XYZ file of C-alpha atoms in Angstrom:
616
model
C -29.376 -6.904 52.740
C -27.804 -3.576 51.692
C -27.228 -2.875 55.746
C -24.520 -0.474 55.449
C -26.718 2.001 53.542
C -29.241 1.148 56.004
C -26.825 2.694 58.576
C -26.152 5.905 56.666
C -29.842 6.097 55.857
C -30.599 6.043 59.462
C -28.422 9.293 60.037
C -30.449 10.621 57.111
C -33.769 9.769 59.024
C -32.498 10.977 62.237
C -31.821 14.441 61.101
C -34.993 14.463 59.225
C -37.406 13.757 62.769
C -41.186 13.924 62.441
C -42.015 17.187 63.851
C -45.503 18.611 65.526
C -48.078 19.574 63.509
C -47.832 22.872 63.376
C -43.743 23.172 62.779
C -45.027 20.757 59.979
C -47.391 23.122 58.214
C -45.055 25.726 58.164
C -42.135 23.979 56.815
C -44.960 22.371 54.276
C -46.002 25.784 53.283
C -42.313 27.079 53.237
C -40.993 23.881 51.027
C -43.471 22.440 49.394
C -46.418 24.932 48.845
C -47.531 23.751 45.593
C -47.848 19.972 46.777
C -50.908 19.680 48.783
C -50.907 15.792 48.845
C -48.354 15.564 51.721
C -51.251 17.432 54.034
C -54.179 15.327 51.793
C -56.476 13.525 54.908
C -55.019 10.345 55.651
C -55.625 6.951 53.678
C -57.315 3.468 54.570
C -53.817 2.067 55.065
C -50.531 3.093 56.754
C -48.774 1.499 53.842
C -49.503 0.234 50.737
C -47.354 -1.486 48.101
C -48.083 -2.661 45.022
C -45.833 -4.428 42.278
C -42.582 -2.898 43.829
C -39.176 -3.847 42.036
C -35.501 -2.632 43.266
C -32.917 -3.003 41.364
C -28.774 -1.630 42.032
C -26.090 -1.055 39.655
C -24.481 -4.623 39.661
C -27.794 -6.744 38.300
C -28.119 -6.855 42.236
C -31.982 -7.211 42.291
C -33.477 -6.926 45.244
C -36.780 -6.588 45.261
C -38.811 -8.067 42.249
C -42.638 -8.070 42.438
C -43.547 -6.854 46.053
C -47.155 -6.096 47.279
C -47.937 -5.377 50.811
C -50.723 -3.721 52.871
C -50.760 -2.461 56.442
C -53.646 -1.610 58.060
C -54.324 1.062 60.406
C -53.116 -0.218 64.228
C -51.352 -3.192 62.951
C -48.204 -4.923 63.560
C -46.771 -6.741 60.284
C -43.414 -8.317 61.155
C -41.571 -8.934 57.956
C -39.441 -12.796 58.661
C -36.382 -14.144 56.067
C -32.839 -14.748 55.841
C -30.224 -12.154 55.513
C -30.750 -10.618 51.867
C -34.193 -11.468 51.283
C -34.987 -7.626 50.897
C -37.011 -7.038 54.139
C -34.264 -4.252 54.937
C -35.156 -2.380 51.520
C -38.802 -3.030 51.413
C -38.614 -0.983 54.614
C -36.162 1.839 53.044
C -38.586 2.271 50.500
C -41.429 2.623 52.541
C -39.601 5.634 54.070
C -38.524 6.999 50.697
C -35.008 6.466 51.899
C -33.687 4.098 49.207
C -30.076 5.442 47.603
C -30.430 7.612 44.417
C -28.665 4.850 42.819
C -31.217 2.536 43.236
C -33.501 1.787 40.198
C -37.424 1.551 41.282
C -40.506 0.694 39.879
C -44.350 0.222 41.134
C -45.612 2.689 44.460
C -45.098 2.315 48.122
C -47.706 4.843 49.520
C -46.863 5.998 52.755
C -50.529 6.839 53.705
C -51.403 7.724 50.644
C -48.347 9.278 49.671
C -45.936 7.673 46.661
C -42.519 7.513 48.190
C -41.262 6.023 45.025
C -42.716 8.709 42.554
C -42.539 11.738 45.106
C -39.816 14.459 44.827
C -37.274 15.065 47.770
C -39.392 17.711 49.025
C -42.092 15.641 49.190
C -40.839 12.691 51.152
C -38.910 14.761 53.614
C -42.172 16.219 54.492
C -43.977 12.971 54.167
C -41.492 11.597 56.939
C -41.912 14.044 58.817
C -45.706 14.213 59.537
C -46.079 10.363 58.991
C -43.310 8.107 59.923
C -41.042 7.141 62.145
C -38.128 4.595 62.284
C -36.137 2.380 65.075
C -32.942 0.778 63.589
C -30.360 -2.146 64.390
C -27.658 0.092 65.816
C -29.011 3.351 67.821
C -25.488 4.715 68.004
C -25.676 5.202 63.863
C -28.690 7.153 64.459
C -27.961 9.344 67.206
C -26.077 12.246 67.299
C -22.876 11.642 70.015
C -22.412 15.164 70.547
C -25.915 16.243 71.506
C -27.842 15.399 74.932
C -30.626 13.043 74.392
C -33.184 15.146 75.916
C -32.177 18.061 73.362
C -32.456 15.018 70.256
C -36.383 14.179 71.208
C -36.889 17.394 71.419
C -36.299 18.476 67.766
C -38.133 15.223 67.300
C -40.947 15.886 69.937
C -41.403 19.651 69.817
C -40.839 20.681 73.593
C -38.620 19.224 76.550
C -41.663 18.413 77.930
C -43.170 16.345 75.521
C -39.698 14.930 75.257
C -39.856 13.851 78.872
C -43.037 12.228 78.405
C -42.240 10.402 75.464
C -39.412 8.894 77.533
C -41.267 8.147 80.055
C -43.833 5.926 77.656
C -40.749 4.432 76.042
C -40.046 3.215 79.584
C -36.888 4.933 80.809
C -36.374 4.960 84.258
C -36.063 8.775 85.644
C -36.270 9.839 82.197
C -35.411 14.037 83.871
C -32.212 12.915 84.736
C -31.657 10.953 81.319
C -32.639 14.079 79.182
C -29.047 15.346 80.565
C -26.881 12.764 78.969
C -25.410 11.714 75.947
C -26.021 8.292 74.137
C -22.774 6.905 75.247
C -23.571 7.431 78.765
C -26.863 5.171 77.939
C -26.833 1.369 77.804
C -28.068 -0.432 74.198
C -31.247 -0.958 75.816
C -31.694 2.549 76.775
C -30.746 4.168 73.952
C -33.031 1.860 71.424
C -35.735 3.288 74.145
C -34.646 6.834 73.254
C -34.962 5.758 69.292
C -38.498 4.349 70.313
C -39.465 7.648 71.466
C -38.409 9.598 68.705
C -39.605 7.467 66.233
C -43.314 8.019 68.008
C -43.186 11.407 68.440
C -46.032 12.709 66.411
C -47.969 9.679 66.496
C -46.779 8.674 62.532
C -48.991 6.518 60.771
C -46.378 4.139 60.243
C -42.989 3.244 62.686
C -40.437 0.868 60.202
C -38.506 -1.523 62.676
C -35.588 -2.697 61.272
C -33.826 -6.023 63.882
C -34.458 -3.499 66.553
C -33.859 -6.177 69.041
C -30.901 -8.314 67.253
C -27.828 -7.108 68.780
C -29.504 -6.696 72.677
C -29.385 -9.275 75.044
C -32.793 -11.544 75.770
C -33.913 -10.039 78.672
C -33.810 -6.466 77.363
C -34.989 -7.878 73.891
C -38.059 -9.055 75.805
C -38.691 -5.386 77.666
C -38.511 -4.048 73.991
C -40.825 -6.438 72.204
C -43.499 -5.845 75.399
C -42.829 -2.033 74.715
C -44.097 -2.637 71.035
C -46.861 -4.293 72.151
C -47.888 -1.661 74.912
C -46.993 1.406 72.221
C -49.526 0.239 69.394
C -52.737 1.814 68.850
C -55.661 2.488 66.620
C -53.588 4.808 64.288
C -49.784 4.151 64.277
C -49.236 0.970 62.702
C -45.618 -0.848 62.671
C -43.823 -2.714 59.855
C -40.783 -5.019 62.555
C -38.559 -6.418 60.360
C -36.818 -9.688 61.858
C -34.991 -12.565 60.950
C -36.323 -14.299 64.213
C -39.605 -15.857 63.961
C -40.282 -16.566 67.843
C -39.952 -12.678 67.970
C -42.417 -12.246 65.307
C -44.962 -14.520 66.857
C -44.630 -12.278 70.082
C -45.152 -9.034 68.338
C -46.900 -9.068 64.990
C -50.601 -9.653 64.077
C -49.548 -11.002 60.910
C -46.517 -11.981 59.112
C -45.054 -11.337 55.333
C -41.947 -14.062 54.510
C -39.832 -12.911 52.062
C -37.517 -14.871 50.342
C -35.386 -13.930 47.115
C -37.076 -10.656 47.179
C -40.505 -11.494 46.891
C -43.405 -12.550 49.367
C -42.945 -16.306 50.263
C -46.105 -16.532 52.293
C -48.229 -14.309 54.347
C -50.772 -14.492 56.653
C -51.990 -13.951 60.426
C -49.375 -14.620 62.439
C -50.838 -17.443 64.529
C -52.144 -19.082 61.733
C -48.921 -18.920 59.387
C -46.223 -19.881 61.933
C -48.591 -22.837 63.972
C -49.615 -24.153 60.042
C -46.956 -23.020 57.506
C -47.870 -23.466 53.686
C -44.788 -22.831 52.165
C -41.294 -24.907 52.571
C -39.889 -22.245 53.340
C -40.871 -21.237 56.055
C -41.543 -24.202 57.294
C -38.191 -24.847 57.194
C -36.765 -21.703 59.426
C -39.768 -22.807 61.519
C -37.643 -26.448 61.957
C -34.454 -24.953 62.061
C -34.581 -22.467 64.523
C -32.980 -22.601 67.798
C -35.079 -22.596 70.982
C -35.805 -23.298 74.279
C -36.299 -26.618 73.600
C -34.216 -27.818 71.012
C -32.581 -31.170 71.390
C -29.005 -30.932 72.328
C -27.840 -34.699 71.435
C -28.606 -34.382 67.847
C -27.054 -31.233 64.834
C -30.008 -29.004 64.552
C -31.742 -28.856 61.311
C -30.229 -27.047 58.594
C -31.285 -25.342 55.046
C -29.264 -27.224 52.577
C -27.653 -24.855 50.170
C -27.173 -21.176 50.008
C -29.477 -18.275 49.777
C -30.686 -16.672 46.162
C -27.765 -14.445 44.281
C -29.574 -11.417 43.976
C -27.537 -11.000 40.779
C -28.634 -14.127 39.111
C -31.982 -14.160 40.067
C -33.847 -17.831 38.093
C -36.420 -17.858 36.039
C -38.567 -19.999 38.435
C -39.326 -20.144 42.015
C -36.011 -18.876 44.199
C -36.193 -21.641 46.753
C -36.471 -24.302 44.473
C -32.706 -25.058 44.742
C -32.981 -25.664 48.649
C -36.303 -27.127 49.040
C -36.866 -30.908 49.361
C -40.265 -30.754 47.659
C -39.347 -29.068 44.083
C -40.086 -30.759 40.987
C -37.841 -30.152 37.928
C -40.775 -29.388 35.564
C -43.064 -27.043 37.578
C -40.858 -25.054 40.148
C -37.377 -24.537 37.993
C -39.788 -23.191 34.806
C -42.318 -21.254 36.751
C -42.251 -18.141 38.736
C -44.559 -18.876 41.603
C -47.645 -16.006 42.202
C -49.148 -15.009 45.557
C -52.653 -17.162 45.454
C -55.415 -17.057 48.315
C -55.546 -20.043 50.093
C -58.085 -18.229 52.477
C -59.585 -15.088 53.389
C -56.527 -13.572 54.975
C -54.031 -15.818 54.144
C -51.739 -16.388 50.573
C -48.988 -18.633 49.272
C -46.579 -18.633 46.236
C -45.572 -22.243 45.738
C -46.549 -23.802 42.749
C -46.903 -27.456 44.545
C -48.733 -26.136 47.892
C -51.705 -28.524 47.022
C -49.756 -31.292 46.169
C -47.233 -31.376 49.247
C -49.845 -30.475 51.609
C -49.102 -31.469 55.450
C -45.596 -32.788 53.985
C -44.463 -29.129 54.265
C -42.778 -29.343 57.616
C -40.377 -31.741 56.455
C -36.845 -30.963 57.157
C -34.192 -33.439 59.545
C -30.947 -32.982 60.460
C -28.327 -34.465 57.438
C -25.609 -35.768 60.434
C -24.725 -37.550 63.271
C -22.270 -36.009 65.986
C -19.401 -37.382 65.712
C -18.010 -39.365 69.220
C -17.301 -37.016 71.947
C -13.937 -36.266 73.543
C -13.058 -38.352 76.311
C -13.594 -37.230 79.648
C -10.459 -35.717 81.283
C -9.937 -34.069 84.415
C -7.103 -32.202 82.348
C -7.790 -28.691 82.788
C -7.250 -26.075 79.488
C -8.376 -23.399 81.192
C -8.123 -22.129 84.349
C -8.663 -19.149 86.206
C -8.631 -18.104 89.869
C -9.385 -14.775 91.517
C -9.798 -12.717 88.464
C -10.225 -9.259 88.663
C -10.528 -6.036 86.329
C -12.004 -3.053 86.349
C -11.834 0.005 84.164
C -11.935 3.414 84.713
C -9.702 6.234 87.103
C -10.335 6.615 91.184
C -13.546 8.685 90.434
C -14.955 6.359 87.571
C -13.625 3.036 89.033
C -15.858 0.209 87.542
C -15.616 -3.357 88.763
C -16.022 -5.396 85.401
C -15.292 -8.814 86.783
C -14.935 -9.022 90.787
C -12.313 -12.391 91.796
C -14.102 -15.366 89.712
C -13.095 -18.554 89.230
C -13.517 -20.592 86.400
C -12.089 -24.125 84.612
C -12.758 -25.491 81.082
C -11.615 -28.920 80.722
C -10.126 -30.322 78.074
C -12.552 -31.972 75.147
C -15.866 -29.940 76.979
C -17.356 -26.960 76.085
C -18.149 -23.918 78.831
C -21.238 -21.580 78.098
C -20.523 -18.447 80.028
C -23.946 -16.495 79.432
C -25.787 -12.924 81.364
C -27.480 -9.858 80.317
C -25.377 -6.757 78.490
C -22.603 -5.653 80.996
C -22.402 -8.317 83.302
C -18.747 -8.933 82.932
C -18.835 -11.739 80.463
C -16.589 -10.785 77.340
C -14.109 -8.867 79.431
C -13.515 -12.305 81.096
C -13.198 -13.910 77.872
C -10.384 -11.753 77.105
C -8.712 -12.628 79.672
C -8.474 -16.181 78.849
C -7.108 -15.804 75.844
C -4.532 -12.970 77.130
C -6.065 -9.527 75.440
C -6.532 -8.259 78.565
C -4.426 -8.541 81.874
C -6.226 -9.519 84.996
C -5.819 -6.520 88.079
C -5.149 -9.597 89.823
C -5.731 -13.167 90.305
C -4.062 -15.768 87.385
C -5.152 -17.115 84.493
C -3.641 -20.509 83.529
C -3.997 -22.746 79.905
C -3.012 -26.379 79.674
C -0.951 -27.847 77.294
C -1.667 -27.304 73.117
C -1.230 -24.911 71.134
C -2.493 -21.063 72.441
C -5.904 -20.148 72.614
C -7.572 -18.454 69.220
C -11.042 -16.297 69.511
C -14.000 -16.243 67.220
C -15.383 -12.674 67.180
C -19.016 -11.625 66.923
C -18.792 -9.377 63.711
C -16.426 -12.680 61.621
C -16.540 -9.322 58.385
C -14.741 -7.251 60.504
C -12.068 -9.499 61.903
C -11.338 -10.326 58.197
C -8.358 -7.742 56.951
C -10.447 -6.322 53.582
C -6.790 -6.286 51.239
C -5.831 -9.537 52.255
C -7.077 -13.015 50.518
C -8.322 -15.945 52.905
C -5.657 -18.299 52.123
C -3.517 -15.707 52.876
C -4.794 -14.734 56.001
C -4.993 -18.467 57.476
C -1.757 -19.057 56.056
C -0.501 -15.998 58.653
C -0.456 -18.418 61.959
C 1.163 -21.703 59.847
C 4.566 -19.615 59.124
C 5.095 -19.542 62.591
C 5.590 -23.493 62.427
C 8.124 -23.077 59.640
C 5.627 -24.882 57.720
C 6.696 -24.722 53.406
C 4.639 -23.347 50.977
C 2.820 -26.070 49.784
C 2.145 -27.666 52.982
C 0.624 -24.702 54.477
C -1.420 -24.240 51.008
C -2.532 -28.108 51.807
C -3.806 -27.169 54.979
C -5.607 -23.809 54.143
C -7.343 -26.303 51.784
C -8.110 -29.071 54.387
C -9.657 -26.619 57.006
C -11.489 -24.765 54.598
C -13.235 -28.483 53.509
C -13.144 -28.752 57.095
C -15.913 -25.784 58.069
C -17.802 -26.626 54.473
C -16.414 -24.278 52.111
C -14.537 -24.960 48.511
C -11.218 -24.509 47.616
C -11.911 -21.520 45.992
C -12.472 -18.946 49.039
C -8.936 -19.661 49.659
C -8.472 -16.511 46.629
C -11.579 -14.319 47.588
C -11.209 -11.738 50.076
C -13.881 -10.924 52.749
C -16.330 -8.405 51.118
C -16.691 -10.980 48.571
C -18.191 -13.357 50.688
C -21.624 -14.077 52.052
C -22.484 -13.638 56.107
C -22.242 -17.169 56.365
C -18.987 -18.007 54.243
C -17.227 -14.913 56.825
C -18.650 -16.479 59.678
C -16.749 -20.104 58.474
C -13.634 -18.232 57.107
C -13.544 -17.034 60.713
C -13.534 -20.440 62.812
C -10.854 -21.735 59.776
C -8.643 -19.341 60.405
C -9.339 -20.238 64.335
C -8.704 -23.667 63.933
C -6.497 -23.854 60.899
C -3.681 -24.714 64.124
C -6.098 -26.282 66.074
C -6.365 -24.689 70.006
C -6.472 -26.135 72.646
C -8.984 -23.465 73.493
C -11.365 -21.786 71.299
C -13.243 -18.714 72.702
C -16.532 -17.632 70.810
C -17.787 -14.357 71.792
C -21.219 -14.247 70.949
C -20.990 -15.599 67.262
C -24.696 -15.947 66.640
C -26.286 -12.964 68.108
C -26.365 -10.932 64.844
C -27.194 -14.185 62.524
C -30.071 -15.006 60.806
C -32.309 -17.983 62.141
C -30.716 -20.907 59.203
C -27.191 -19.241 59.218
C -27.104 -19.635 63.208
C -27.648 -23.551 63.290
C -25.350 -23.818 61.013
C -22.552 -22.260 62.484
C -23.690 -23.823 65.930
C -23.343 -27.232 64.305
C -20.104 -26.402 62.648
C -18.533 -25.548 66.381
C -20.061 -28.359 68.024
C -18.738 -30.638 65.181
C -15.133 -29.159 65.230
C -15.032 -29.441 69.359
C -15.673 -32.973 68.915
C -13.046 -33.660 66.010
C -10.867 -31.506 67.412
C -10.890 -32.429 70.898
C -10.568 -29.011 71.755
C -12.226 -27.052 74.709
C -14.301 -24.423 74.052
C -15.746 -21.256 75.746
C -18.720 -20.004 74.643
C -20.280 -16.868 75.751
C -23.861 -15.596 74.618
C -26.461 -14.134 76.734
C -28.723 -16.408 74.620
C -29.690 -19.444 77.460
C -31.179 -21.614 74.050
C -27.682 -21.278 72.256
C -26.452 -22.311 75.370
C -27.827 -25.276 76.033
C -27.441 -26.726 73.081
C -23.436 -26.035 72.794
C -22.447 -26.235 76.246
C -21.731 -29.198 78.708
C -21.505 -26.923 81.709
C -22.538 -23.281 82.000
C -21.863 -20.250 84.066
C -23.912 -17.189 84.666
C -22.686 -14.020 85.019
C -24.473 -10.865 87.359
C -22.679 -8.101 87.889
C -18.973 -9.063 87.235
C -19.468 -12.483 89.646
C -20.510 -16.138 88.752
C -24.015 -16.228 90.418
C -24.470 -20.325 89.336
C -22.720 -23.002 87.526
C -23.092 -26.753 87.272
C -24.074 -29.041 84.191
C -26.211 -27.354 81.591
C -29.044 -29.686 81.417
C -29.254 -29.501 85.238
C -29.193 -25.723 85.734
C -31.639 -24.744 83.285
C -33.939 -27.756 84.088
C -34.034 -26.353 87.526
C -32.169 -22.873 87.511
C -31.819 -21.945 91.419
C -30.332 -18.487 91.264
C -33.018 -15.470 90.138
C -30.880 -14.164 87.276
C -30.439 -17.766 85.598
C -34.546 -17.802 85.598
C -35.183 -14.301 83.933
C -32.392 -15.290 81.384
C -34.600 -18.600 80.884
C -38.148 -16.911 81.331
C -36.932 -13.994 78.319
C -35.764 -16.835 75.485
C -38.301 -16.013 72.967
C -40.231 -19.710 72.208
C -43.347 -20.778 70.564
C -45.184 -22.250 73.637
C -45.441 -19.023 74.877
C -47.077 -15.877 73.135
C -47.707 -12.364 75.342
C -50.739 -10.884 74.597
């Protein structure tokens, strides 16, 4: 997915708001006087895509062959892995896609071409009929101006601003009008994206992850604020990688896969009864709520489609346990009906039938650490806060907390609880006000950061980089070249990432470069902060497998902290939830969320998005 342009894009949309109708008709008839189409009554359909292919300089082909319809009122969530092209089917609904890119086929943004339209033309297009909620609000919104002042431009008036806010479900939304997005939390400011993006009541609202980087409970306030804001005219396309969060929000899901439509269908009916391997698969391989915990989760074998070397037949044929050599590597599978509402591109869907769901875990853990009393971390009467007299804030408030040796700790609460600033203390990037922090014997702790593409320096190669923490053993050369080598085996990755550097690498590969270069002197500690949250649905068992393989070889401990109580469970021997800078329970994982006795432990629980359960 070409996500950084979706960040500059969104700046792009952001200063482009829709506007009230009558500011509309006179920029219309100021800008674009000769083009009545932009003002033409509205269409069936919100959207409307036929045949649509996107290609970038590179070969990179992203889209290739993409129809799609969405109704008036509906809620389409488009599922797949990272680069399937949900992120660009969505920029080119908006007309936002780069000059560079190379287009073909319509996307009619009711009734409007943003594909064949002139500038003009989709500015004004936007601005009377769509609105958009990305990833990142902070990329959107403007850090120097007030939030009540950004609805406005969006909304028209301060009041309508205010009441806007209000829907979106901000709390004292009078008072919030004053500040400015960095006073807001995450949660707050995707509400304030919410509201500008219905301001107007557009025909169509693009969601792009809006809920990936927030923690589960707000996710869950978000995803019921979806639900609550849909109505007979706006309609929504949510794009997600999470299909649990599609089944709470969509009426009917589009899988994409290689850029082009895997499956679609109503959402019930596709995710309960999938008919392509595909999507079967991410339906086996995510993690949830009740995911066994003694066993690797189910993984995709292989990588996902090159969009540069796109083959001849069907994309998924490499990964899928049901392709035959002669009909799926030769043919390009088409979109057929397989009912009224519901179609399928897989050449063999007839022959595999119920077989689809197929898909078991390739390993075996291997033996656990012993049990040890042996502490490797330990920490007692912790304390930090942030801030001058005036602004004091109490980030963590005199916890305790030990790791042993061999087991793995899941430290887990909402956004702001007090969580990462305590892992960074155990591993010494941040000094405690008071209390002491204590590690056993081993080598020092290492950390595994959420963004792994960041934490990579760009100039350097990886075998440099994990080469770095072996000179300080004296090591020669050509052992520490040996051991770049072993590690990189060890996470699953050839010897030949050792001479790639980071932006050559997939999601995935960063994310295992990362824990190598953790582990490449194995810790006696290895702190994860939140190393999943941002992953796609196959990418994120894999990595959790990975770390709960390498604790076991290792024999190293491991904190863990997520606010996700699913990831949690499955990583994690014991577990500790944070509230407010404090430790409100701990005990053994299977225990405490079997029977979680303090009230923040059961909203964590009650948010996890899982199949058994589906709001209305």
């Amino acid at each position: 997915m070409l996500r950084p342009q979706a960040l500059v894009l969104a700046n792009r949309l952001a200063l482009d708001p829709p506007q009230p109708l009558s500011i509309a008709r006179r920029t219309a008839a100021r800008t674009v006087a000769s083009d009545a189409s932009v003002l033409r009554a509205p269409s069936a359909n919100a959207l409307e895509v036929r045949d649509l292919h996107v290609s970038f300089p590179g070969g990179v082909d992203a889209l290739r062959g993409v129809d799609l319809t969405v109704g008036r009122g509906e809620v389409v969530g488009l599922v797949g892995e990272s680069g399937s092209g949900k992120t660009v089917l969505g920029l080119a609904a908006l007309g936002l896609l780069p000059p560079k890119a190379i287009v073909t086929g319509t996307a009619r943004l009711a009734g409007i071409d943003m594909v064949g339209a002139d500038d003009a033309v989709r500015r004004q297009a936007r601005r009377r009929h769509a609105g958009a909620v990305f990833q990142d609000p902070m990329t959107s919104l403007n850090p120097t101006m007030r939030v009540g002042r950004q609805v406005a431009e969006a909304a028209g008036s301060l009041d309508v601003a205010i009441d806007l806010l209000d829907r979106a479900g901000i709390p004292d939304p009078k008072r919030r009008i004053r500040q400015y997005p960095h006073e807001l939390s995450g949660g707050l400011r995707q509400r304030v994206m919410i509201a500008m993006a219905i301001a107007g009541s557009p025909d169509l609202v693009v969601a792009d992850e809006p809920t990936t980087a927030l923690d589960v409970t707000v996710q869950a306030q978000i995803l019921a604020l979806f639900r609550e804001l849909r109505d007979a005219t706006t309609s929504f396309v949510f794009v997600t990688h999470d299909l649990a969060v599609a089944r709470e929000v969509a009426d009917r899901v589009v899988v994409l896969y290689g850029g082009r439509v895997a499956e679609t269908g109503p959402t019930e009916q596709v995710l309960s009864a999938p008919a392509h391997p595909y999507t079967a698969a991410l339906l086996v391989a995510r993690l949830g709520a009740h995911s066994r915990s003694d066993v690797p989760l189910p993984t995709l074998p292989g990588e996902p489609p090159d969009p540069r070397n796109p083959l001849a037949g069907c994309a998924f044929a490499p990964r899928c346990t049901h392709a035959n050599a002669t009909t799926c590597v030769g043919e390009l599978p088409q979109l057929e009906h397989i009912s009224i509402a519901r179609s399928v591109a897989c050449v063999r869907r007839t022959e595999i039938g119920a077989h689809v769901t197929e898909l078991r875990s390739a390993e075996n853990w291997p033996a656990e650490p012993p049990r040890t009393s042996e502490l490797a971390l330990q920490m007692r009467g912790v304390t930090k806060a942030f801030g001058g007299i005036r602004s004091r804030r109490v980030a963590v408030d005199a916890i305790d907390l030990d790791v042993r040796k061999g087991s793995c700790l899941a430290l887990v609460g909402e956004s702001g609880c007090g969580k990462t600033t305590t892992l960074r203390m155990a591993v010494g990037l941040e000094t405690p006000d008071s209390g002491t922090v204590k590690h056993g014997q081993g080598n020092p702790p290492q950390l595994v950061f959420q963004d792994a593409g960041a934490s990579l320096t760009p100039w350097m190669r990886i075998g440099d980089l994990m080469e770095e923490p072996l000179r300080n053993y004296g090591l020669p050369a050509k052992e520490r070249a040996a051991r770049v080598h072993e590690t990189l085996a060890l996470v699953g990755l050839p010897d030949a990432i050792a001479d790639a550097r980071g932006a050559e690498l997939s999601g995935g590969q960063r994310q295992r470069v990362a824990l190598a270069r953790a582990v490449v002197v194995p810790p006696a500690l290895l702190a994860c902060d939140e190393p999943i949250s941002a992953l796609d649905v196959s990418l994120a068992a894999v990595v959790l497998n990975l770390l709960g393989r390498l604790r076991r070889e290792l024999g190293m401990a491991m904190l863990f902290v997520t606010h996700d109580l699913a990831a949690a469970r499955f990583i994690s021997d014991e577990i500790a939830v944070m509230s407010d800078g404090v430790v409100v329970e701990r005990g053994v994982t299977d225990e405490v969320l079997a029977a979680p006795a303090h009230e923040v432990t059961q909203v964590l629980l009650a948010a996890v998005p899982d199949f058994s359960k589906r709001a209305g």
